[in-house]
Short mmCIF file of C-alpha atoms in Angstrom, two decimals:
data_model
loop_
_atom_site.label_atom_id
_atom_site.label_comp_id
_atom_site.label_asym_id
_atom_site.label_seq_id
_atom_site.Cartn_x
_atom_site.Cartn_y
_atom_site.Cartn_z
CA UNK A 1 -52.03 -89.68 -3.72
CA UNK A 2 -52.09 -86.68 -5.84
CA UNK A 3 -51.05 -83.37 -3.86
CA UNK A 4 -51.25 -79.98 -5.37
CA UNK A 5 -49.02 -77.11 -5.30
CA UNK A 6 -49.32 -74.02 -3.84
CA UNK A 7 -48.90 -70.63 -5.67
CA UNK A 8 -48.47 -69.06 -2.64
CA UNK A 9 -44.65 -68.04 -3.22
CA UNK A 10 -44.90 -67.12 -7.19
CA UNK A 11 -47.65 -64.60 -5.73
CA UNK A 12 -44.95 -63.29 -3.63
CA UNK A 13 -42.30 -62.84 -5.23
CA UNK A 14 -44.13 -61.11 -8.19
CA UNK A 15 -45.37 -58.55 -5.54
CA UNK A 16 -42.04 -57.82 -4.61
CA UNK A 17 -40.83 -57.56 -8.02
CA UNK A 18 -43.74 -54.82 -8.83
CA UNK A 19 -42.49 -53.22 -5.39
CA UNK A 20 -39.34 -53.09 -6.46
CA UNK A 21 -39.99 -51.68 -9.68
CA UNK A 22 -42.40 -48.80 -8.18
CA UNK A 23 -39.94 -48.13 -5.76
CA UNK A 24 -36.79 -47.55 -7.88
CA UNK A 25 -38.94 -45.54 -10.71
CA UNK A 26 -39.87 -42.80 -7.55
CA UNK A 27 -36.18 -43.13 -6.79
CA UNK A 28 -35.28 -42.06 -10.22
CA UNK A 29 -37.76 -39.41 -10.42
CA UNK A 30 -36.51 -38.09 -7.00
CA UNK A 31 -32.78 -38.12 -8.60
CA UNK A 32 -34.16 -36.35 -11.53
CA UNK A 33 -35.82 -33.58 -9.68
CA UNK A 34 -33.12 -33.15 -7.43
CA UNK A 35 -29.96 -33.05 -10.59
CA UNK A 36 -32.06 -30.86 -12.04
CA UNK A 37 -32.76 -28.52 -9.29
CA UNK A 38 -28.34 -28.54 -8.81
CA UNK A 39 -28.11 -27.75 -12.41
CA UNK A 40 -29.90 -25.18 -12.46
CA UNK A 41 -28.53 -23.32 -8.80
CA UNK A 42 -25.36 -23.82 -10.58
CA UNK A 43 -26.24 -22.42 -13.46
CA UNK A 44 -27.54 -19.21 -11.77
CA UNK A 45 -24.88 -18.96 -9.74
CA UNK A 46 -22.29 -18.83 -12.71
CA UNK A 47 -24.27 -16.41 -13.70
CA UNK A 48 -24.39 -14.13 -10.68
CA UNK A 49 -20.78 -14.36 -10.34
CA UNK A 50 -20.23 -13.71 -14.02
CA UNK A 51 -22.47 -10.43 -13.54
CA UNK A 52 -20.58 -9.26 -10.58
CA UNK A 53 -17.06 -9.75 -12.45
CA UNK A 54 -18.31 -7.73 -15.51
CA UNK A 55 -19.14 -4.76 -13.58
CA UNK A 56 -16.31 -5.13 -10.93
CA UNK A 57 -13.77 -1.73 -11.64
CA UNK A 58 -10.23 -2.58 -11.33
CA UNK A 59 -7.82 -0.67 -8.55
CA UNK A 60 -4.65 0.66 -8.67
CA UNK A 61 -1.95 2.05 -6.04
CA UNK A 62 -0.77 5.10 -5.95
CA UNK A 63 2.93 5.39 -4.06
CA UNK A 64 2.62 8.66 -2.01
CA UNK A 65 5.81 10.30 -0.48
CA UNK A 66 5.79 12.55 2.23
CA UNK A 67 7.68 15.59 3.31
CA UNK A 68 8.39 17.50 6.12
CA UNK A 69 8.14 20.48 4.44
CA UNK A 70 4.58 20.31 3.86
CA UNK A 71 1.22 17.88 4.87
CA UNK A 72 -1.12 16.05 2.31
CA UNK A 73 -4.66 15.34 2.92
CA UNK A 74 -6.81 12.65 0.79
CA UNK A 75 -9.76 10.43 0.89
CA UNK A 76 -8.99 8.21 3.99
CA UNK A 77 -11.02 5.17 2.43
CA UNK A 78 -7.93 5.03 -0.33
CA UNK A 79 -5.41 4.05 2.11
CA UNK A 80 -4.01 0.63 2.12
CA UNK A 81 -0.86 1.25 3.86
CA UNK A 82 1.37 3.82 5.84
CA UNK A 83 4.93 4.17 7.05
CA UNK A 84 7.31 7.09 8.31
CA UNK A 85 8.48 8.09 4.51
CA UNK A 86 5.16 7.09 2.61
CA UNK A 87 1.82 6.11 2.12
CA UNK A 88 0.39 3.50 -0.23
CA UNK A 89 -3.60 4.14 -1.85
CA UNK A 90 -5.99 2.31 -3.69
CA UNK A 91 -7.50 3.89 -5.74
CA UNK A 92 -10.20 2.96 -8.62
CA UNK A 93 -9.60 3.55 -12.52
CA UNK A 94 -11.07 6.75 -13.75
CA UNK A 95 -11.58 8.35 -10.38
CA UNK A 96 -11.06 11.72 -10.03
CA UNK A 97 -8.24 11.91 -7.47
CA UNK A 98 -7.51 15.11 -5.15
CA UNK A 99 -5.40 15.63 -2.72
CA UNK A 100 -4.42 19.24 -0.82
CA UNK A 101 -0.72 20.16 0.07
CA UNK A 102 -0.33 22.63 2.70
CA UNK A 103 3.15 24.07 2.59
CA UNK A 104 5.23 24.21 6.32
CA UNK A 105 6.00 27.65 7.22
CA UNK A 106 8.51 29.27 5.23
CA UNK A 107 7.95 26.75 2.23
CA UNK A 108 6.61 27.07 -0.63
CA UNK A 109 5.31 24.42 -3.24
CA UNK A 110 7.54 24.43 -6.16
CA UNK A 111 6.04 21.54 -8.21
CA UNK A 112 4.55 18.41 -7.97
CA UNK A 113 5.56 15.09 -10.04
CA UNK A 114 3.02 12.47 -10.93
CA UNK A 115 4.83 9.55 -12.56
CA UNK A 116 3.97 5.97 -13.65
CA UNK A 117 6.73 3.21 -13.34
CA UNK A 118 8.21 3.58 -16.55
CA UNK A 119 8.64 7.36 -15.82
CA UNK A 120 5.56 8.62 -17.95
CA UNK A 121 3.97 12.01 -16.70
CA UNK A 122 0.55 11.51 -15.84
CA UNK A 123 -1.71 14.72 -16.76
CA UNK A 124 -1.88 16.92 -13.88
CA UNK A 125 -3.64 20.07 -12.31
CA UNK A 126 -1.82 22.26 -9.68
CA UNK A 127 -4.40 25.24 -7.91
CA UNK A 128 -3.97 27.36 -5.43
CA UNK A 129 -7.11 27.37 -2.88
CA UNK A 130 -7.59 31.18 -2.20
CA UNK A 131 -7.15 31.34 -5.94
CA UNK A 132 -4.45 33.69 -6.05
CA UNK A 133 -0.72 32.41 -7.31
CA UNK A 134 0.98 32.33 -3.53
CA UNK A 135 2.46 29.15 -3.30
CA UNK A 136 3.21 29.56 0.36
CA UNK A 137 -1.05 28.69 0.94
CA UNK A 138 -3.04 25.75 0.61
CA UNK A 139 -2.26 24.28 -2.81
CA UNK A 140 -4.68 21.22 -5.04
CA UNK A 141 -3.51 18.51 -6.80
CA UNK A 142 -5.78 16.94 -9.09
CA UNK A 143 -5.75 14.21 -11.71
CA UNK A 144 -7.71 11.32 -13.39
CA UNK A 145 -6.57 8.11 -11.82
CA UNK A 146 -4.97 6.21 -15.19
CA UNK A 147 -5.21 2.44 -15.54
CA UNK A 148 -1.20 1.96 -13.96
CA UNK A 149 0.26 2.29 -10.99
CA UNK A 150 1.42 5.76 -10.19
CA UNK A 151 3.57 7.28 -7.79
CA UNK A 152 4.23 11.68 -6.27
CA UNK A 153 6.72 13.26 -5.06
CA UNK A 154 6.06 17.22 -3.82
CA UNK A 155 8.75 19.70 -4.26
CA UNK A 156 9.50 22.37 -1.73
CA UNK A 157 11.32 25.29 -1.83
CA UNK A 158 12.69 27.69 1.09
CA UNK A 159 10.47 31.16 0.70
CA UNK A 160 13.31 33.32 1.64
CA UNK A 161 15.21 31.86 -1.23
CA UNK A 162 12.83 31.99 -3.71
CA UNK A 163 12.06 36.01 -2.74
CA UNK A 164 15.74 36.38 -3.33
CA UNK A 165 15.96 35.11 -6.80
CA UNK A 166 13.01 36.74 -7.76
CA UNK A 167 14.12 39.88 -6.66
CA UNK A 168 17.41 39.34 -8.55
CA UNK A 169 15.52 38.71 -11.92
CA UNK A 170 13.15 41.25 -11.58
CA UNK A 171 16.71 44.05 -11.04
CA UNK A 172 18.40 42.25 -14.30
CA UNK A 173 14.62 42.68 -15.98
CA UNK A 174 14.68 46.03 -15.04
CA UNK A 175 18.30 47.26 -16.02
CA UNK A 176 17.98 45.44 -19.13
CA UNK A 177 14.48 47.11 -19.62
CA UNK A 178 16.60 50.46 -18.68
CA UNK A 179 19.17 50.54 -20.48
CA UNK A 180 19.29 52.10 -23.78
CA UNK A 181 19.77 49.55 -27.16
CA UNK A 182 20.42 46.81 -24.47
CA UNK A 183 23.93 48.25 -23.79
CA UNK A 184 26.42 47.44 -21.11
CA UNK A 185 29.06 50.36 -20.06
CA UNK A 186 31.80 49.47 -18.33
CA UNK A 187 35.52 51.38 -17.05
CA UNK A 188 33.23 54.21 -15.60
CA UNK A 189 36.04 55.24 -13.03
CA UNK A 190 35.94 58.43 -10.25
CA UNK A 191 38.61 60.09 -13.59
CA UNK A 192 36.42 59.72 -15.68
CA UNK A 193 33.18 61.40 -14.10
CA UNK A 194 35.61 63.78 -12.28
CA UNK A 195 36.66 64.55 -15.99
CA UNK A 196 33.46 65.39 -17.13
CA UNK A 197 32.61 67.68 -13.37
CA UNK A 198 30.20 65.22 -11.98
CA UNK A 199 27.93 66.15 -15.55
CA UNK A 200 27.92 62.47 -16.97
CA UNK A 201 24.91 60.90 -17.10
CA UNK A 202 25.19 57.04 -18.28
CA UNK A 203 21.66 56.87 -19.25
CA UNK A 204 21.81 60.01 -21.52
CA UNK A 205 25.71 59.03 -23.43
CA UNK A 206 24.34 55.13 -23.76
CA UNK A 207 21.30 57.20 -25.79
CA UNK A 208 22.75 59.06 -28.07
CA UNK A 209 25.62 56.53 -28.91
CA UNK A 210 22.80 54.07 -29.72
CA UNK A 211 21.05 56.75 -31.67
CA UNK A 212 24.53 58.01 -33.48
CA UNK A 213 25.81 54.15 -34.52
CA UNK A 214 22.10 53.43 -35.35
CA UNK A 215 22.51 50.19 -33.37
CA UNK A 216 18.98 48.85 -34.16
CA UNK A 217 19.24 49.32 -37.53
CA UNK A 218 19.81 46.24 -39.62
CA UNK A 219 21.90 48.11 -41.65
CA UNK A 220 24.41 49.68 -39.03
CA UNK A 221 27.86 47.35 -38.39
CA UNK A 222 27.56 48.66 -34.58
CA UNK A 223 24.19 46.49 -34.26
CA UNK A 224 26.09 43.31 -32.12
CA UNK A 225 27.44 45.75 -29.78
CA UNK A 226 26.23 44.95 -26.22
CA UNK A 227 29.07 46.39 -24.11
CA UNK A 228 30.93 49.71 -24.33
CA UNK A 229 34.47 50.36 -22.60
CA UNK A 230 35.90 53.73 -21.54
CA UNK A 231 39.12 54.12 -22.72
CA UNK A 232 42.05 56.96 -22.33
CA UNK A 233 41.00 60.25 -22.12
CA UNK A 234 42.25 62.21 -25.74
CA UNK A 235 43.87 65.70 -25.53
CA UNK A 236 42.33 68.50 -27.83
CA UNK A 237 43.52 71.40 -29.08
CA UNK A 238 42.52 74.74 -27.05
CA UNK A 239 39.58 75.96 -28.30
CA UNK A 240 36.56 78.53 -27.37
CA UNK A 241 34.45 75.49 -27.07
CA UNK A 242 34.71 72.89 -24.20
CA UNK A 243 34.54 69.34 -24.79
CA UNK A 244 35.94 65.88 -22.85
CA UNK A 245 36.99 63.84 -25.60
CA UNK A 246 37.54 60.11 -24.56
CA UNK A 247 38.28 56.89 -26.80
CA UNK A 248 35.88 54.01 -26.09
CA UNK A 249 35.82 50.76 -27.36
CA UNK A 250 33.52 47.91 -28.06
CA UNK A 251 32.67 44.58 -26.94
CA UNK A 252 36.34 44.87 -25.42
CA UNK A 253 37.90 44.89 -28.50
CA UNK A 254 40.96 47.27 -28.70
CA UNK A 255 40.73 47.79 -32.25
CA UNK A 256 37.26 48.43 -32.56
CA UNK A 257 37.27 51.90 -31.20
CA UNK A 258 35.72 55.69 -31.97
CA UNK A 259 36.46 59.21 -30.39
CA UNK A 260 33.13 60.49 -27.86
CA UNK A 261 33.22 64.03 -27.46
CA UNK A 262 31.18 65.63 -25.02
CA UNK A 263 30.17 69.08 -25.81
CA UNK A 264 30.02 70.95 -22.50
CA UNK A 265 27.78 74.32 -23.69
CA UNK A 266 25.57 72.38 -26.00
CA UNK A 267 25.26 69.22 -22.97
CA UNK A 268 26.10 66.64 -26.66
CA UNK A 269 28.32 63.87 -27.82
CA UNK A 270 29.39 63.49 -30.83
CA UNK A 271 31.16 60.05 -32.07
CA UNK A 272 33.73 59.82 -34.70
CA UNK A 273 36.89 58.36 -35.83
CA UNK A 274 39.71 58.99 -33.47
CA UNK A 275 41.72 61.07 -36.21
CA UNK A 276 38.60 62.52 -38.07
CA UNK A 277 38.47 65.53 -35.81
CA UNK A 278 42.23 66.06 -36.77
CA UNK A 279 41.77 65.71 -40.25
CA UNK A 280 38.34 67.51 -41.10
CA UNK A 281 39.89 70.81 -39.40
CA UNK A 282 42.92 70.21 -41.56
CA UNK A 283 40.64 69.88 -44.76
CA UNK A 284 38.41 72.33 -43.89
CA UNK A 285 41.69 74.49 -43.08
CA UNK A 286 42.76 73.64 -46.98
CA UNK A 287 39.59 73.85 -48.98
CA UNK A 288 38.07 77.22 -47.54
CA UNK A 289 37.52 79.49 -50.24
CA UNK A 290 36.77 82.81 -49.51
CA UNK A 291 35.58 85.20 -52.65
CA UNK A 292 35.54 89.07 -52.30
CA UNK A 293 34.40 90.65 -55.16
CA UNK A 294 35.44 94.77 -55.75
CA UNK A 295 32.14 96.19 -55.38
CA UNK A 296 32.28 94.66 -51.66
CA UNK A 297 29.15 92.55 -51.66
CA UNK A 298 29.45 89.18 -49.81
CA UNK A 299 30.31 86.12 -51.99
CA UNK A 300 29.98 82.23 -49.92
CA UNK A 301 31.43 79.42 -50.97
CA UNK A 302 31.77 75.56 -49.22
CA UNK A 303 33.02 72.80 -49.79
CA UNK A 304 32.48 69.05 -48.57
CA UNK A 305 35.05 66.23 -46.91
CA UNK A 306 36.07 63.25 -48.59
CA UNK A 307 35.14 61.09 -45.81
CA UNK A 308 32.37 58.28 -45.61
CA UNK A 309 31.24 59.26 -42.04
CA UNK A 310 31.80 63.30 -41.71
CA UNK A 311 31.18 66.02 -44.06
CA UNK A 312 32.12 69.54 -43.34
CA UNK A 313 31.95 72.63 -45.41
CA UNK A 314 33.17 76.21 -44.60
CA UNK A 315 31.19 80.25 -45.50
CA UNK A 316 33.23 83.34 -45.28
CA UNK A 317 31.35 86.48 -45.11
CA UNK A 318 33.62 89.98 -46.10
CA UNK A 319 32.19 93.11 -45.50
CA UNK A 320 33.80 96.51 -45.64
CA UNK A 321 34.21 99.52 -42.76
CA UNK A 322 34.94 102.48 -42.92
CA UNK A 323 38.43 102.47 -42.21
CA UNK A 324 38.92 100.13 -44.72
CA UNK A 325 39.61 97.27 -42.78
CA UNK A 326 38.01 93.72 -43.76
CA UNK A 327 35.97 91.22 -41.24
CA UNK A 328 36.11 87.53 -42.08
CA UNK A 329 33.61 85.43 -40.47
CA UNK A 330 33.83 81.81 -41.10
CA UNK A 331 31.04 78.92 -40.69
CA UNK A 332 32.10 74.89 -40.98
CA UNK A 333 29.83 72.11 -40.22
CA UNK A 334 30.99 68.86 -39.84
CA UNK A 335 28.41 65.80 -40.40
CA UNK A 336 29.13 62.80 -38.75
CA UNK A 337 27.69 58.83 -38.50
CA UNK A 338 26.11 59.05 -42.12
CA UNK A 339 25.00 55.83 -43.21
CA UNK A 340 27.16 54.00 -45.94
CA UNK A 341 23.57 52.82 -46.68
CA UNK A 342 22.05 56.00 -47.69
CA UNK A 343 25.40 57.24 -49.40
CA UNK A 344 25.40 54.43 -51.95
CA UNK A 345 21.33 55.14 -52.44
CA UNK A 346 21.84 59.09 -52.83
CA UNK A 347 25.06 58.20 -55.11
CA UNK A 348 26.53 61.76 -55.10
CA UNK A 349 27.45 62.32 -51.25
CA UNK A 350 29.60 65.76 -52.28
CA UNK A 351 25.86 67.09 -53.23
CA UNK A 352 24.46 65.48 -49.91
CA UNK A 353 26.96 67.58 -48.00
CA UNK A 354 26.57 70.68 -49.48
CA UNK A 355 22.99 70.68 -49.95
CA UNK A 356 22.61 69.87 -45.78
CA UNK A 357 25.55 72.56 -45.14
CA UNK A 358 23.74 75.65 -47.05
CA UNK A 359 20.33 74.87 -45.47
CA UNK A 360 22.47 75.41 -42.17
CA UNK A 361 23.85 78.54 -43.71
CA UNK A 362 20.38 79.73 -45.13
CA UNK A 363 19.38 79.85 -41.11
CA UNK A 364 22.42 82.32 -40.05
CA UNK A 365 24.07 79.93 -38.50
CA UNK A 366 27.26 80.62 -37.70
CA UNK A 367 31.03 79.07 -36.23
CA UNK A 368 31.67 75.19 -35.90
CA UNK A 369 28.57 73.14 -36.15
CA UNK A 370 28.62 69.60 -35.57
CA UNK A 371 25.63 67.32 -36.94
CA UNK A 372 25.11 63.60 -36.33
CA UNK A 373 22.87 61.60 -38.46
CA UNK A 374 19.90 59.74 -36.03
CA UNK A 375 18.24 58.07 -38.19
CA UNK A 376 17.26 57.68 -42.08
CA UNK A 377 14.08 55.75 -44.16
CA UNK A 378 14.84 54.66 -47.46
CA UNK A 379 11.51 54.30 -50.03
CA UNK A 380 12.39 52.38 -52.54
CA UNK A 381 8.99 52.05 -54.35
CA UNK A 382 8.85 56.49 -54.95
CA UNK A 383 12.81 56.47 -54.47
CA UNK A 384 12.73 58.82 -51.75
CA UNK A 385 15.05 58.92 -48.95
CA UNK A 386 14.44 60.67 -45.63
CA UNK A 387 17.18 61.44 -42.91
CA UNK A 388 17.09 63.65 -39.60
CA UNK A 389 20.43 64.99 -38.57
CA UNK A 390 20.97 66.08 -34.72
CA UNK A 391 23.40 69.73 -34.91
CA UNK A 392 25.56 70.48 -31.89
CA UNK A 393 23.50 74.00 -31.65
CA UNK A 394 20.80 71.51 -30.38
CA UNK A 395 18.23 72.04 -33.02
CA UNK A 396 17.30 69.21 -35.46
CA UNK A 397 17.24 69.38 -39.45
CA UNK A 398 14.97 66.46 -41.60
CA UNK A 399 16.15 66.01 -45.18
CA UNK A 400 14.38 64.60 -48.02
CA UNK A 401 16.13 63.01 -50.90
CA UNK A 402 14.16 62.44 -54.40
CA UNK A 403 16.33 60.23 -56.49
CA UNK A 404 14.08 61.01 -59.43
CA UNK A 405 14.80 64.42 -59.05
CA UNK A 406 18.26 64.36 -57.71
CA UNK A 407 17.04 66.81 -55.30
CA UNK A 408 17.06 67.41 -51.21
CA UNK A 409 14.33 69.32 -49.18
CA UNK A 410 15.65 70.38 -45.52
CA UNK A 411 13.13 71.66 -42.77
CA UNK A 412 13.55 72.57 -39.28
CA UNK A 413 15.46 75.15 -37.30
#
């Protein structure tokens, strides 16, 4: 007999297969959705975090050392660490850092050193507080924070010392400001001022031996002297006029020497060779002509030194009395410190002499006048020279030389 088979289990088994098939297809879907959704939160998140490191400003330390001699005071949220002998910050690039230093008592901020590690000074400002310049007060530091690490030191000074030093630049300062051409005089012993009856004044001979040597000219040989030495005193011959004559020397050079007399009457010095004094009264002595002629009326002549430095000239004056006796006055001037300079320019310096000793004459001046040159002003471009000579009388002559002309023009007195 014929039996037929059941389907039954094909029907089965083909459901479960379409089951199967529905089931892992939502499975994949769900896998999709769900890779997806993780690739993409990781995506954002790289994202985010490369955001944040973009705009993320890098730090730096700063080494701080302390002092007793003073206390520093700063943005607390910079420290990162602290000891006894320092104190570490972070701080970011670019900030403007600032920090104030008060100074202990009796201390003073001298400077302050900020330094990266290969010993680079980083720009700095140092203020004081109040706004005034005492260093003793609240002081501020401020800087832009570089992109290095940087470390400070403060520097203190004792006030006491500093006051001193000041005070002994401010009494060179003023003795240099003080002293006349910058000069120095030294061997100023109780002989010497007793010599001179307590009438020296230092301030008054450094003057007029500046003036006489022309020390600030260009020109003058005496213009590297910075120190003058008194020497021995120098015996003169009695005379109606009184004088201390003493040799001094420069820049302690023995060989480098002239004569100062000191006029007492006229309160003058006078500087010159050591032997020129010697030899222009023997010249003069020699060369004084004087010419009487027979009706009686008075005939002057003068004459000039050979020297470089002096000139001197003599005027004799003969008149006669009734008992027929004859009066002889005589004039001699004596011109010293003339410039080698203006010599050379004027060419004949007989003529300079004589012209500058009858001006003198043409004034009544009479007995032994002694003239210093101060100063001259040569003018090249109209060839005109101009010179101002100091007399012992204590009156003052200006000259003008014309070269053109080979003339002088005196006026004063």
């Amino acid at each position: 007999m014929y039996k037929k088979k059941s389907n039954k289990p094909l029907y089965i088994a083909v459901a479960a297969a379409v089951i199967l098939i529905v089931v892992l297809a939502i499975l994949q879907s769900t896998m999709s959705k769900q890779t997806g959704q993780k690739t993409t939160m990781e995506t954002e998140t790289e994202s985010e975090l490369n955001v944040e490191t973009e705009t993320e400003t890098p730090t730096h330390n700063i080494l701080l050392y302390k002092s007793s001699s003073g206390t520093i005071e700063f943005d607390a949220s910079w420290l990162l660490s602290d000891s006894d002998t320092d104190s570490v910050l972070e701080v970011e690039e670019n900030t403007l850092v600032t920090m104030l230093i008060t100074p202990a008592e009796g201390k003073a901020l001298e400077s302050v050193d900020v330094l990266d590690y290969d010993m680079q000074t980083v720009s700095s400002v140092v203020r004081s507080v109040s706004g005034t310049e005492d260093a003793t007060g609240e002081m501020r530091l401020s800087f832009v924070m570089p992109d290095r690490d940087v470390f400070i030191s403060f520097n203190f000074t004792d006030v006491s010392v500093e006051s001193e030093a000041q005070t002994e630049i401010e009494t060179e300062s003023e003795t240099e400001a003080t002293s006349p051409y910058g000069l120095t005089l030294h061997g100023l012993t109780d002989e010497v001022q007793s010599s001179y009856n307590g009438m020296f004044d230092e301030q008054k001979f450094l003057q007029a031996l500046g003036d006489a040597l022309q020390i600030d000219s260009e020109e003058s040989e005496y213009r590297n002297v910075t120190n003058v030495y008194f020497g021995e005193a120098v015996e003169t011959e009695d005379s109606d006029t009184p004088k201390v004559c003493y040799e001094i020397y420069f820049n302690g050079y023995e060989t480098w020497s002239l004569l100062s007399t000191y006029y007492v009457t006229e309160d003058s010095y006078v500087f010159s060779e050591k032997t020129s004094e010697t030899e222009t009264e023997t010249e003069v002595g020699d060369d004084n002509i004087i010419i009487t002629d027979s009706t009686g009326t008075d005939t002057t002549a003068s004459t000039g030194t050979s020297g470089s430095t002096s000139a001197s000239g003599s005027s004799s004056n003969t008149s006669s009395v009734s008992t027929g006796e004859t009066t002889t006055t005589t004039t001699s001037m004596d011109i010293l410190s003339v410039s080698t300079v203006f010599l050379s320019f004027v060419g004949d310096e007989n003529a300079f002499y004589q012209a500058a000793f009858d001006y003198v004459l043409s004034k009544g001046y009479t007995g032994s006048i002694i003239g210093t040159m101060s100063s001259y002003e040569i003018d090249p471009e109209n060839q005109t020279a101009t010179i101002r000579i100091m007399l012992s009388t204590g009156g003052t002559i200006t000259g003008t030389y014309n070269k053109s002309a080979n003339t002088y023009s005196f006026s004063g007195l």
